[in-house]
XYZ file of C-alpha atoms in Angstrom:
650
model
C -14.728 15.335 34.756
C -13.919 15.784 31.052
C -17.120 14.453 29.477
C -15.732 14.645 25.915
C -12.821 12.372 26.838
C -15.190 9.970 28.594
C -17.391 9.803 25.499
C -14.318 9.194 23.325
C -13.105 6.362 25.579
C -16.554 4.738 25.751
C -16.934 4.995 21.983
C -13.608 3.266 21.366
C -14.602 0.400 23.659
C -18.226 0.030 22.600
C -18.453 1.199 18.957
C -17.699 -2.190 17.387
C -20.386 -3.933 19.437
C -22.947 -1.191 18.751
C -22.279 -1.036 14.991
C -22.280 -4.839 14.766
C -25.667 -5.102 16.481
C -27.144 -2.381 14.290
C -25.794 -4.028 11.138
C -27.629 -7.221 12.048
C -30.779 -5.137 12.488
C -30.673 -2.902 9.384
C -28.538 -5.115 7.063
C -26.401 -2.164 5.947
C -23.055 -1.433 7.595
C -22.968 2.140 6.259
C -26.376 2.936 7.733
C -25.447 1.143 10.948
C -22.415 3.376 11.422
C -24.489 6.490 10.747
C -27.029 5.460 13.386
C -24.240 4.724 15.877
C -22.712 8.129 15.136
C -26.110 9.723 15.817
C -26.066 8.101 19.258
C -22.548 9.436 19.810
C -23.675 12.957 18.901
C -26.581 12.591 21.327
C -24.162 11.615 24.109
C -21.951 14.622 23.423
C -25.052 16.820 23.619
C -26.786 15.318 26.668
C -24.089 13.965 28.978
C -22.444 17.321 29.841
C -25.759 18.538 31.298
C -27.274 15.309 32.643
C -24.101 13.490 33.622
C -22.520 10.294 32.366
C -24.920 7.337 32.808
C -23.991 4.433 35.063
C -23.712 2.143 32.015
C -22.657 4.429 29.150
C -22.306 1.552 26.672
C -25.875 0.407 27.283
C -27.070 4.023 26.941
C -25.419 4.386 23.526
C -26.762 0.987 22.438
C -30.300 1.867 23.480
C -30.305 5.237 21.711
C -28.793 3.784 18.550
C -31.245 0.882 18.520
C -34.278 3.132 18.911
C -33.050 5.292 16.032
C -32.648 2.143 13.937
C -36.194 1.031 14.735
C -37.502 4.499 13.846
C -35.649 4.313 10.547
C -37.035 0.860 9.757
C -40.536 2.020 10.491
C -40.118 5.004 8.214
C -39.018 2.920 5.276
C -41.632 0.245 6.077
C -39.115 -2.569 6.101
C -40.496 -4.148 9.279
C -43.449 -3.850 11.617
C -43.508 -2.748 15.233
C -40.127 -3.711 16.790
C -40.596 -1.766 20.017
C -40.734 -4.893 22.161
C -37.813 -6.716 20.522
C -35.468 -7.966 23.277
C -31.885 -6.755 23.465
C -29.407 -9.376 22.137
C -27.803 -11.686 24.666
C -24.085 -11.345 25.331
C -23.205 -14.401 23.209
C -25.176 -12.907 20.323
C -23.306 -9.638 20.683
C -19.976 -11.468 20.477
C -21.123 -13.204 17.303
C -22.186 -9.848 15.849
C -18.728 -8.370 16.426
C -17.158 -11.419 14.777
C -19.548 -10.986 11.823
C -18.497 -7.349 11.584
C -14.847 -8.428 11.446
C -15.542 -10.812 8.581
C -17.566 -8.129 6.796
C -14.967 -5.359 7.041
C -12.220 -7.752 5.889
C -14.199 -9.300 3.040
C -12.033 -10.370 0.050
C -14.252 -8.373 -2.325
C -12.526 -5.229 -0.988
C -8.958 -4.173 -1.858
C -6.476 -4.409 1.021
C -6.231 -0.629 1.736
C -10.032 -0.420 2.001
C -10.166 -3.442 4.334
C -7.595 -1.869 6.632
C -9.340 1.523 6.724
C -12.802 0.033 7.273
C -11.568 -2.309 10.026
C -9.865 0.507 11.922
C -12.975 2.632 11.506
C -15.628 0.089 12.505
C -13.756 -2.131 14.952
C -11.072 0.237 16.191
C -13.287 3.281 16.591
C -10.649 5.481 14.920
C -11.657 8.586 13.008
C -10.715 9.101 9.369
C -8.234 11.760 10.478
C -6.557 9.355 12.925
C -6.285 6.624 10.289
C -4.916 9.121 7.768
C -2.253 10.340 10.185
C -1.218 6.770 10.937
C -0.766 5.903 7.244
C 0.515 9.321 6.105
C -2.402 9.954 3.754
C -5.058 12.642 3.812
C -8.271 12.389 5.789
C -10.126 12.871 2.503
C -8.420 9.833 0.992
C -9.348 7.653 3.986
C -12.936 8.894 3.799
C -12.921 7.914 0.124
C -11.616 4.422 0.860
C -14.236 3.862 3.551
C -17.077 5.228 1.404
C -16.005 3.067 -1.532
C -15.770 -0.007 0.705
C -19.288 0.493 2.050
C -20.609 1.028 -1.476
C -18.971 -2.181 -2.737
C -20.328 -4.207 0.183
C -23.817 -2.888 -0.552
C -23.585 -3.406 -4.324
C -22.211 -6.921 -3.909
C -24.881 -7.688 -1.287
C -22.274 -9.143 1.072
C -24.163 -10.946 3.823
C -23.698 -10.125 7.509
C -23.062 -13.697 8.569
C -20.428 -16.096 9.830
C -18.769 -18.198 7.124
C -18.823 -21.949 7.559
C -17.176 -25.022 6.106
C -14.550 -24.528 3.420
C -15.386 -20.819 3.192
C -14.332 -20.229 6.805
C -10.607 -20.830 6.243
C -10.429 -18.374 3.329
C -12.456 -15.695 5.085
C -10.558 -16.098 8.359
C -7.296 -15.809 6.426
C -8.482 -12.459 5.040
C -9.265 -11.195 8.562
C -5.881 -12.294 9.900
C -4.144 -10.690 6.930
C -5.754 -7.312 7.659
C -4.867 -7.416 11.356
C -1.268 -8.350 10.526
C -1.053 -5.614 7.869
C -2.054 -3.085 10.515
C 0.482 -4.497 12.968
C 3.313 -4.511 10.430
C 2.679 -0.903 9.438
C 3.091 0.003 13.101
C 6.092 -2.298 13.593
C 8.021 -0.996 10.575
C 6.416 1.994 8.871
C 6.569 1.920 5.077
C 7.047 5.682 4.888
C 7.584 8.799 6.950
C 10.252 9.895 9.407
C 10.197 7.270 12.163
C 10.583 3.509 12.109
C 7.637 2.779 14.421
C 3.968 3.750 14.601
C 3.122 2.222 17.980
C -0.545 3.263 17.890
C -1.121 0.901 14.958
C 0.712 -2.017 16.573
C -1.283 -1.496 19.757
C -4.570 -1.424 17.832
C -3.657 -4.578 15.897
C -2.838 -6.359 19.160
C -6.197 -5.307 20.593
C -8.008 -6.587 17.490
C -6.030 -9.846 17.580
C -6.841 -10.463 21.233
C -10.496 -9.654 20.547
C -10.536 -12.103 17.645
C -8.930 -14.796 19.822
C -11.689 -14.323 22.409
C -14.371 -14.495 19.700
C -12.880 -17.516 17.887
C -11.013 -19.491 20.584
C -11.001 -22.713 18.571
C -8.906 -21.391 15.659
C -5.203 -22.147 16.060
C -4.094 -19.591 13.454
C -5.799 -16.803 15.404
C -3.752 -17.696 18.494
C -0.673 -18.040 16.263
C -1.107 -14.487 14.992
C -1.610 -13.154 18.528
C 1.535 -14.986 19.656
C 3.513 -13.560 16.740
C 2.382 -9.986 17.420
C 2.933 -10.242 21.196
C 6.515 -11.459 20.753
C 7.311 -8.991 17.975
C 5.844 -6.112 20.004
C 8.013 -7.078 22.979
C 11.089 -5.729 21.134
C 9.644 -2.295 20.332
C 11.582 -0.319 22.959
C 14.916 -1.880 21.911
C 14.451 -1.501 18.140
C 15.471 2.159 17.927
C 18.285 4.238 19.375
C 18.232 7.667 21.043
C 17.672 9.524 17.758
C 15.198 6.987 16.340
C 17.776 5.071 14.308
C 16.981 1.361 13.720
C 18.929 -1.187 15.763
C 19.247 -4.638 14.125
C 17.953 -7.646 16.041
C 21.402 -9.057 16.810
C 22.548 -5.699 18.254
C 19.526 -5.032 20.488
C 19.730 -4.862 24.270
C 17.623 -7.877 25.150
C 17.222 -6.568 28.666
C 14.988 -3.909 27.129
C 12.551 -6.447 25.696
C 9.130 -6.596 27.374
C 9.123 -10.007 29.042
C 5.430 -9.786 29.968
C 4.566 -9.574 26.270
C 6.941 -12.458 25.566
C 5.199 -14.618 28.181
C 1.806 -13.706 26.716
C 3.118 -14.672 23.291
C 4.394 -18.025 24.563
C 0.999 -18.698 26.182
C -0.838 -17.911 22.938
C 1.545 -20.173 21.009
C 0.873 -23.037 23.449
C -2.891 -22.532 22.993
C -2.420 -22.766 19.226
C -0.402 -25.977 19.536
C -2.896 -27.522 21.991
C -5.647 -27.185 19.378
C -3.721 -29.677 17.231
C -3.526 -30.058 13.480
C -0.688 -29.100 11.143
C 0.801 -25.673 11.968
C -0.311 -22.831 9.713
C 1.748 -19.836 8.569
C 1.088 -17.675 11.647
C 1.858 -20.493 14.074
C 5.131 -21.170 12.227
C 6.077 -17.476 12.214
C 5.270 -17.279 15.920
C 7.529 -20.293 16.521
C 10.350 -18.464 14.692
C 9.786 -15.370 16.830
C 9.834 -17.571 19.929
C 13.268 -18.932 18.937
C 14.646 -15.386 18.953
C 12.917 -14.592 22.258
C 14.351 -17.694 23.940
C 17.964 -16.847 23.038
C 19.668 -15.036 25.920
C 22.140 -13.441 23.500
C 22.301 -13.075 19.717
C 25.052 -15.717 19.656
C 22.737 -18.202 21.372
C 20.144 -18.014 18.579
C 19.314 -21.462 17.188
C 19.600 -20.543 13.514
C 19.474 -24.177 12.394
C 16.051 -24.578 13.996
C 14.902 -21.257 12.534
C 16.009 -22.404 9.071
C 14.032 -25.611 9.537
C 10.948 -23.632 10.537
C 11.351 -21.433 7.436
C 11.580 -24.599 5.326
C 8.194 -25.607 6.744
C 6.824 -22.091 6.263
C 7.853 -22.027 2.608
C 5.823 -25.187 2.050
C 2.607 -23.598 3.355
C 3.302 -19.970 2.382
C 5.696 -19.947 -0.600
C 5.852 -16.160 -1.028
C 8.984 -14.314 -2.182
C 9.226 -12.436 1.132
C 9.169 -15.699 3.106
C 11.890 -17.086 0.831
C 13.946 -13.939 1.409
C 13.642 -14.357 5.182
C 14.636 -17.995 4.772
C 17.764 -16.839 2.891
C 18.662 -14.657 5.907
C 18.371 -17.685 8.180
C 20.484 -19.791 5.792
C 23.117 -17.055 5.765
C 23.275 -17.213 9.561
C 23.216 -21.000 9.910
C 25.315 -22.041 6.874
C 27.401 -18.926 6.190
C 27.105 -15.848 3.920
C 27.977 -17.735 0.720
C 25.010 -20.078 1.175
C 22.791 -17.128 2.051
C 23.883 -15.237 -1.072
C 23.075 -18.240 -3.240
C 19.555 -18.316 -1.787
C 19.091 -14.544 -2.238
C 20.437 -14.514 -5.792
C 17.790 -17.067 -6.745
C 15.186 -14.383 -5.937
C 16.597 -11.429 -7.865
C 14.371 -12.084 -10.912
C 11.166 -12.142 -8.871
C 8.788 -9.356 -9.926
C 7.305 -9.061 -6.416
C 10.719 -8.183 -4.965
C 11.653 -5.833 -7.803
C 11.399 -2.669 -5.691
C 11.495 -4.252 -2.234
C 14.276 -2.503 -0.353
C 14.987 -5.462 1.913
C 16.229 -7.576 -1.019
C 19.329 -5.404 -1.666
C 19.505 -4.717 2.085
C 19.804 -8.425 2.879
C 22.186 -8.947 0.001
C 24.356 -6.047 1.197
C 24.567 -7.528 4.691
C 25.594 -10.932 3.324
C 28.180 -9.363 0.998
C 29.638 -7.347 3.881
C 29.939 -10.481 6.015
C 31.589 -12.236 3.068
C 34.227 -9.478 2.841
C 32.947 -8.083 -0.485
C 32.786 -4.495 0.709
C 32.424 -2.564 -2.542
C 29.533 -4.763 -3.697
C 27.923 -4.426 -0.262
C 28.141 -0.646 -0.519
C 26.268 -0.651 -3.820
C 23.533 -2.843 -2.393
C 23.080 -0.641 0.688
C 22.890 2.412 -1.588
C 20.247 0.718 -3.722
C 18.232 -0.343 -0.666
C 18.344 3.231 0.666
C 17.014 4.540 -2.646
C 14.087 2.099 -2.563
C 12.815 2.620 0.986
C 10.295 5.384 1.753
C 11.090 5.406 5.472
C 13.624 8.048 6.421
C 14.951 6.217 9.499
C 15.661 3.096 7.450
C 17.184 5.128 4.634
C 19.558 6.932 6.984
C 20.594 3.624 8.561
C 21.301 2.029 5.173
C 23.287 5.040 4.000
C 25.387 4.873 7.177
C 26.150 1.239 6.432
C 27.079 2.161 2.871
C 29.401 4.903 4.149
C 31.469 2.345 6.026
C 32.809 1.189 2.643
C 35.009 3.561 0.579
C 33.314 5.017 -2.494
C 34.444 3.649 -5.874
C 36.529 5.892 -8.108
C 35.454 4.325 -11.419
C 32.490 5.786 -13.398
C 29.157 4.610 -12.005
C 25.772 3.880 -13.564
C 24.165 6.887 -11.851
C 26.818 9.316 -13.062
C 26.688 7.979 -16.602
C 22.879 8.106 -16.652
C 22.834 11.733 -15.505
C 25.396 12.710 -18.103
C 23.546 10.774 -20.832
C 20.204 12.459 -20.066
C 21.803 15.888 -19.681
C 22.927 16.085 -23.316
C 21.871 19.207 -25.173
C 20.811 17.265 -28.282
C 17.942 15.463 -26.496
C 14.497 17.038 -26.524
C 12.225 17.085 -23.427
C 10.054 14.188 -24.669
C 13.114 12.021 -25.359
C 14.609 12.868 -21.954
C 11.360 11.795 -20.260
C 11.188 8.556 -22.255
C 14.858 7.661 -21.793
C 14.647 8.786 -18.167
C 12.023 6.124 -17.356
C 14.318 3.424 -18.708
C 17.395 4.702 -16.897
C 15.527 5.105 -13.586
C 14.442 1.487 -13.719
C 17.995 0.398 -14.549
C 19.360 2.368 -11.588
C 16.679 1.131 -9.155
C 17.281 -2.481 -10.142
C 21.083 -2.470 -10.342
C 22.044 0.351 -7.976
C 23.448 3.818 -8.553
C 26.964 2.776 -7.567
C 27.290 -0.090 -10.052
C 30.548 0.474 -11.952
C 29.715 1.254 -15.541
C 32.191 -1.406 -16.596
C 30.055 -4.012 -14.771
C 26.933 -3.202 -16.815
C 26.475 -6.159 -19.157
C 23.845 -7.417 -21.592
C 22.952 -10.196 -19.137
C 22.232 -7.700 -16.348
C 20.156 -5.531 -18.688
C 18.169 -8.583 -19.774
C 17.520 -9.438 -16.127
C 16.115 -5.958 -15.512
C 13.899 -6.129 -18.614
C 12.602 -9.589 -17.721
C 11.694 -8.509 -14.194
C 10.273 -5.093 -15.053
C 8.676 -5.411 -18.497
C 8.205 -9.082 -19.396
C 4.436 -8.576 -19.551
C 4.545 -5.129 -21.138
C 3.015 -4.300 -24.509
C 5.288 -4.571 -27.541
C 5.369 -0.797 -27.949
C 6.527 -0.297 -24.337
C 9.141 -3.051 -24.563
C 10.553 -1.678 -27.823
C 10.663 1.870 -26.452
C 12.793 0.818 -23.480
C 14.929 -1.361 -25.753
C 15.617 1.651 -27.991
C 16.683 3.682 -24.946
C 19.173 0.984 -23.923
C 20.591 0.835 -27.451
C 21.075 4.604 -27.457
C 22.688 4.583 -24.013
C 25.011 1.708 -24.972
C 26.150 3.528 -28.105
C 26.762 6.751 -26.155
C 28.644 4.983 -23.319
C 30.779 2.920 -25.721
C 29.168 -0.273 -24.405
C 28.006 -1.925 -27.630
C 25.681 -4.890 -27.372
C 23.843 -3.895 -24.179
C 20.618 -4.827 -25.969
C 22.034 -8.031 -27.468
C 19.732 -10.251 -25.407
C 16.647 -8.114 -26.087
C 14.587 -9.160 -29.094
C 12.329 -6.623 -30.742
C 8.655 -7.483 -30.287
C 5.949 -7.327 -32.956
C 2.795 -5.476 -31.978
C 0.238 -8.154 -32.857
C -1.900 -7.798 -29.734
C -5.701 -7.680 -30.234
C -7.467 -4.309 -29.934
C -8.134 -3.189 -26.386
C -11.890 -3.251 -25.639
C -13.440 0.030 -24.610
C -15.044 0.549 -21.216
C -18.826 0.083 -21.579
C -20.420 3.554 -21.971
C -22.818 3.156 -18.983
C -19.800 2.791 -16.688
C -17.904 5.835 -17.929
C -19.868 8.427 -15.950
C -19.864 6.225 -12.845
C -16.087 6.192 -12.842
C -15.494 9.867 -12.151
C -18.778 10.718 -10.456
C -17.914 8.605 -7.411
C -17.599 10.939 -4.383
C -14.249 9.531 -3.254
C -12.485 10.418 -6.528
C -9.897 13.144 -5.981
C -9.783 16.268 -8.136
C -6.493 15.255 -9.789
C -7.846 11.898 -10.926
C -11.217 13.367 -11.923
C -9.540 15.916 -14.215
C -7.096 13.368 -15.654
C -9.807 10.828 -16.462
C -12.159 13.415 -17.949
C -9.368 14.961 -20.011
C -8.337 11.577 -21.402
C -11.934 10.717 -22.228
C -12.772 14.052 -23.840
C -9.519 14.554 -25.733
C -8.748 11.014 -26.863
C -5.069 11.934 -26.534
C -2.427 9.339 -25.546
C -1.995 8.915 -21.803
C 1.667 9.898 -21.959
C 0.840 13.106 -23.841
C -1.736 14.155 -21.238
C 0.553 13.382 -18.297
C 3.292 15.433 -20.020
C 1.162 18.603 -20.089
C 2.542 21.636 -18.256
C 0.519 24.459 -16.740
C 2.118 27.064 -19.014
C 0.964 25.151 -22.100
C -2.731 25.374 -21.226
C -5.072 27.685 -23.117
C -8.054 27.585 -20.780
C -10.154 29.908 -22.931
C -9.752 27.845 -26.116
C -9.825 24.560 -24.173
C -6.629 23.191 -25.621
C -2.909 22.775 -24.944
C 0.076 22.381 -27.242
C 2.736 19.794 -26.405
C 5.648 18.702 -28.623
C 3.937 19.993 -31.757
C 0.548 18.374 -31.068
C -2.691 19.880 -29.785
C -4.736 18.303 -27.006
C -8.259 19.687 -26.678
C -11.103 19.073 -24.214
C -14.761 19.856 -23.586
C -16.932 21.568 -20.980
C -16.648 19.168 -18.048
C -12.866 19.255 -18.097
C -12.933 23.014 -18.596
C -14.986 23.443 -15.408
C -12.501 21.542 -13.254
C -9.128 22.572 -14.698
C -8.932 26.004 -12.966
C -9.321 24.326 -9.556
C -6.523 21.871 -10.352
C -4.196 24.615 -11.622
C -5.001 26.908 -8.669
C -2.260 29.537 -8.349
C 0.425 27.647 -10.263
C 1.819 29.379 -13.339
C 4.248 26.752 -14.624
C 5.423 23.187 -14.100
C 3.654 19.817 -14.538
C -0.151 19.902 -14.601
C -0.550 16.543 -12.815
C 1.608 16.224 -9.678
C 2.487 13.388 -7.340
C 1.271 13.425 -3.738
C 4.699 13.893 -2.180
C 7.996 15.566 -2.874
C 10.707 13.240 -4.210
C 13.093 11.825 -1.640
C 16.663 13.093 -1.349
C 18.017 10.024 -3.136
C 15.767 10.465 -6.168
C 16.998 12.462 -9.158
C 14.201 14.261 -11.022
C 14.608 16.336 -14.174
C 13.915 20.058 -13.538
C 11.186 19.988 -16.216
C 9.318 17.400 -14.130
C 9.307 19.443 -10.911
C 6.737 22.028 -9.826
C 8.675 25.177 -8.817
C 6.029 26.188 -6.283
C 5.289 22.899 -4.471
C 8.503 20.951 -5.134
C 6.431 17.939 -6.161
C 7.215 15.953 -9.286
C 5.163 14.938 -12.297
C 2.641 12.131 -11.807
C 4.057 8.969 -13.357
C 2.254 6.794 -15.861
C 2.648 3.790 -13.542
C 1.060 5.538 -10.546
C -1.780 6.964 -12.633
C -2.480 3.528 -14.116
C -2.424 1.879 -10.689
C -4.937 4.347 -9.217
C -7.305 3.887 -12.156
C -7.105 0.103 -11.944
C -7.813 0.168 -8.200
C -10.821 2.454 -8.675
C -12.340 0.375 -11.498
C -11.547 -3.073 -10.114
C -15.101 -3.678 -8.898
C -16.586 -2.437 -12.195
C -14.476 -4.690 -14.410
C -15.978 -8.188 -14.873
C -12.459 -9.660 -14.839
C -11.795 -8.090 -11.427
C -8.431 -6.644 -12.517
C -9.572 -3.100 -13.290
C -9.592 -1.113 -16.516
C -6.611 0.713 -18.044
C -6.371 4.407 -18.833
C -5.972 3.551 -22.486
C -9.376 1.845 -22.407
C -10.848 5.054 -21.044
C -9.636 7.139 -23.970
C -10.657 4.518 -26.536
C -14.279 5.539 -25.975
C -13.909 8.677 -28.103
C -12.349 9.608 -31.383
C -8.751 10.810 -31.112
C -8.675 14.598 -31.370
C -4.925 15.250 -31.118
C -3.624 16.618 -34.391
C -0.609 18.343 -35.850
C -1.158 21.982 -36.728
């Protein structure tokens, strides 16, 4: 018998119960997991020689509990607990439910909730979670460590919410489980469309939650939704992994056992009574598709009605987009396009590939082929999943390419001019990339109007600082003059920079920011360099390896010097490694085939591109969210405001 595999299987089944019971005992989920891991190590050491016990779960529980009692005695938290009875089965179920609410607590950001839930309740290792989400094991370890630290610092209680708090907390748990399922159902990045291990784990967690909270209709609604959605998995891709749309799937390949389980869960939700919540309504929509023997038999009028009800309880842009799809099927493509076009200004959908994808499908059905092609091209450029991108490009290829000059071609020619310096190319390039992402590479240049430019600015930069708004406005004016399209900026009013000074991050927090163990080397160097140099964020992100003078602790960029102190100097060599030229701060991945990147922004050794201001800002905000009293996170500019600016012209 393979003892290691037995231990792994037992751990996956029992770890949530063991960690939950220990958390109730020691009041610290991080310590509880460590104690449970100690018991796991003991099993791996003792079972090969002594054999697997008759009740391996009870063995692990007993060892972990005794280690917890020993720990409590050492720190003098409690007295003699040697005779404390083992929890009854009902108590154990409550402990697991408490652990679910703890790992999905709203005080944690969504990525941390997902990682911690898969770790504590799924029994997955950091490496397994990282592989599933295409991130490094180190990054997952950092998310989990940060989550445990936040729960401890915020003194989040290990209890079951009650009253009005229950609905909000349960909603957070359901959201995490559904996030995990959706990442498995349609992967946001990578090569393949599906990650079945995540969908399977989400289904297991949903069924567990339904057993622990049988009186909650939304729990059964979520289980019903996932069961029915999962039933289509085998029919959703072709022989080479290409996506197959719902109306083209072989319904004989759907898993009818999962469909029946979904119907049963939906009936349980309805039997509990009360107005249907968002998961019950989404499950009812999925059931409509499952009941149709063919795509032509689908009751789109009923589905539209259900989406009308869903919009009332969950008025998100994505729900409205799905409703537009249903309208396009029930009332025709023109009606669907009208519903989609009402969403094009929504900031949430700005870079959501399904918005142009849906619009392209409706345009194709309406006989507007050239417009459909542009939308499919734009959707392909926005998705990070290769299977989806290939599918969208194939749809675009069914329409002949336009012969007139396009936005992408004009943008490349505009940025490739010899009279533009590197800094100007980078600045103008940000503006043109946003224009292309929002309007599509294949937009005929003649169709670029002031109204369309205003729409892009309103969606992308309506809340931006005056300096940022004016910089992008200047780029559009320059492009319009070059392309003989005067007045592109006619609807864009210059903004006055009358904003109040940005408050600095309190000094006691500064060291805490980069000393956290989960902070990656790239971010640690960037934050230290900004703090020690006082240089503008854009200037630091624009640094290249060949511009660094490590001995003199300074770098020259566009006529200005950026200098730093000892802590940055200690870390920079590790970040540079064996690179001799190219951007100092790099993104995590190579740019996709549809993305055009200036040669100056590519690392010749790794093929990765320069870290963007937006990504750097996002990571800093996420890291400092729990430190900021407002809960939104600090900005990189606030970090550098703590010191006197040292950049100077020499």
